[in-house]
Structures are given as structure tokens and as C-alpha cells.
Amino acid sequence: DSGVTQTPKHLITATGQRVTLRCSPRSGDLSVYWYQQSLDQGLQFLIQYYNGEERAKGNILERFSAQQFPDLHSELNLSSLELGDSALYFCASSATGVLYNEQFFGPGTRLTVL
Amino acid sequence: KNQVEQSPQSLIILEGKNCTLQCNYTVSPFSNLRWYKQDTGRGPVSLTIMTFSENTKSNGRYTATLDADTKQSSLHITASQLSDSASYICVVSTADYGGSQGNLIFGKGTKLSVKP
């Protein structure tokens, strides 16, 4: 158990809808990262937040947005969902804002868009 | 374009045997390279991390090597166990220069199956 929690575990929704994924980092960690993992693409880094502020951006679509709250939990919002958004979404956390520090991954949220 | 290529895509070995997984990257500017182990349906777990100046790093039965000149890394697993069955992912970080926060580039992974 990494200490990172994600909810929900599974999410099934329809095209065009909007969903919110939630992540709580390990106690004491200030950075939260979001990743998308689909079968044919592997893990893709989406975005990093550090102590409430956006820190680094990867391949995040404009339809996706994230934020980190004062209690350091984070939410990833996915809107205008398409079939291709079906994937595992992982959240990770680390102690500092340095991108390449060891990250601890949560169990993931499996999103299915029908 | 920054890319990380891993080979083989999948590998089947017998328990107790050794194996080597490869990672080639074209990432600039390079910061470090990390190997992750990901069990099916679970989040990745870090095995090793190496910076530009490091050639070898071990973590138990896992040994990673890095050749920064040829931009290649390998992960060697000795005396494999059934619990080694997983995907192994190579991740390269770009450097954080001049206000740019850098990026993480993931390989697609090698799926290892260890059979009894």
C-alpha cells in the first residue's frame, strides 16, 4: 500500500459526459501527479501540482483540467468525454516539487466511456 | 522528438532464470532514468533511479545499467521468481532548465511472465 488513495475505483459513463476523479496524496507529500494509461499508449504524464499550484504539464488535453486543494488532495476533471478517453488514470505523490523525485502511485481509477 | 523505446515488448522465462530488459531513449536534455515495476491493475513501483553520472544501480535481484553516451539502459533480473511477473517501465526525465519544469517520458513497458 503506497499511502495514496484514489476514488472511485471504477467509473462507467457515456460520451459527452463529465467526470471527476479524486486523489489523496501520502501524508506529508506536497506534489500530486496525474497519469493516463491506455492499452496502446502506456503511461502518459498529464500534469503535476505542487502545494496547490500547477508545476509541470505533460500531454494533457484541453478538455481535461486538474486542481489541488488547500488540504492537498487533488481532482482531475475530464469533460466532453470520448471513447478514446477510456483508460486507467493514476495519481501519484511525492514529497517535493522536483519532477523526477520518487513518486508513489495510487491504485488507479478505471474509466470506461461507452 | 523525445522518445523512450523498450524491448522486448513481452518476455516469457522459467523461474530461476535471468533476463535483461532494454531501454533506448532519445531525450534531451537528460536528467535521470528510472525503472518501475507495475503489477497488473496496480500502480507502478520504483525500482531504481540513475542520473547522468551513474553506470549501475542495484536493488536486490534487480540491477540497472546506464550508458549515457549511447543513450541505453538495461534492467537485469537475476534468479527470477514468479512474483517478478509484471510490466517493467523505463521512464526518462528531461532536465529542469531556465523556468521549464521538465517532463517525464515513459516507455510502453516490457511485459515479463515468469513460469514455474
Coordinates of N, CA, C and O in Angstrom, one line a residue, chain A residues 7 12 15 18 31 35 40 44 48 51 62 69 75 83 101-102 104:
Chain A
T7 N -10.3 7.7 -5.7 CA -11.7 7.3 -5.8 C -12.3 7.9 -7.0 O -11.9 9.0 -7.4
I12 N -18.0 4.2 -15.0 CA -18.6 4.0 -16.4 C -19.5 5.1 -16.7 O -20.4 5.5 -15.9
T15 N -20.3 8.9 -23.7 CA -19.6 10.0 -24.4 C -20.3 11.3 -24.2 O -21.5 11.4 -24.0
R18 N -19.2 14.4 -18.3 CA -18.0 15.0 -17.5 C -17.9 14.2 -16.2 O -18.9 13.8 -15.6
S31 N 3.4 17.2 -3.6 CA 3.2 17.1 -5.0 C 2.2 16.0 -5.4 O 2.3 14.9 -4.8
Y35 N -1.7 10.7 -14.2 CA -1.2 9.9 -15.4 C -2.4 9.2 -16.0 O -3.4 8.9 -15.4
D40 N -2.8 0.9 -25.5 CA -1.8 1.0 -26.7 C -0.8 2.1 -26.5 O 0.2 2.3 -27.2
Q44 N 1.1 7.9 -19.6 CA 1.4 9.3 -20.1 C 1.2 10.2 -18.9 O 0.1 10.3 -18.3
Q48 N 1.3 18.0 -13.1 CA 1.8 18.0 -11.7 C 1.3 19.2 -11.0 O 1.4 20.4 -11.5
N51 N 1.9 21.9 -3.9 CA 1.4 22.8 -2.9 C 0.3 23.8 -3.4 O 0.3 25.0 -3.1
E62 N -7.0 19.8 -23.6 CA -7.7 21.0 -23.1 C -9.0 20.6 -22.4 O -9.5 21.4 -21.6
F69 N -6.2 21.2 -3.9 CA -6.9 22.0 -2.8 C -6.0 22.2 -1.6 O -4.9 21.6 -1.5
E75 N -8.1 16.8 -7.7 CA -9.1 16.3 -8.5 C -8.7 16.5 -10.0 O -8.2 17.6 -10.4
L83 N -14.7 8.1 -26.6 CA -14.4 6.7 -26.4 C -13.0 6.5 -26.1 O -12.6 5.7 -25.2
N101 N 11.7 13.2 -8.7 CA 11.8 12.5 -7.4 C 10.9 11.3 -7.4 O 10.0 11.2 -8.1
E102 N 11.2 10.4 -6.5 CA 10.4 9.1 -6.4 C 9.0 9.5 -6.2 O 8.6 10.3 -5.3
F104 N 5.0 7.9 -5.6 CA 4.3 6.8 -5.1 C 2.9 6.8 -5.7 O 2.2 7.8 -5.6

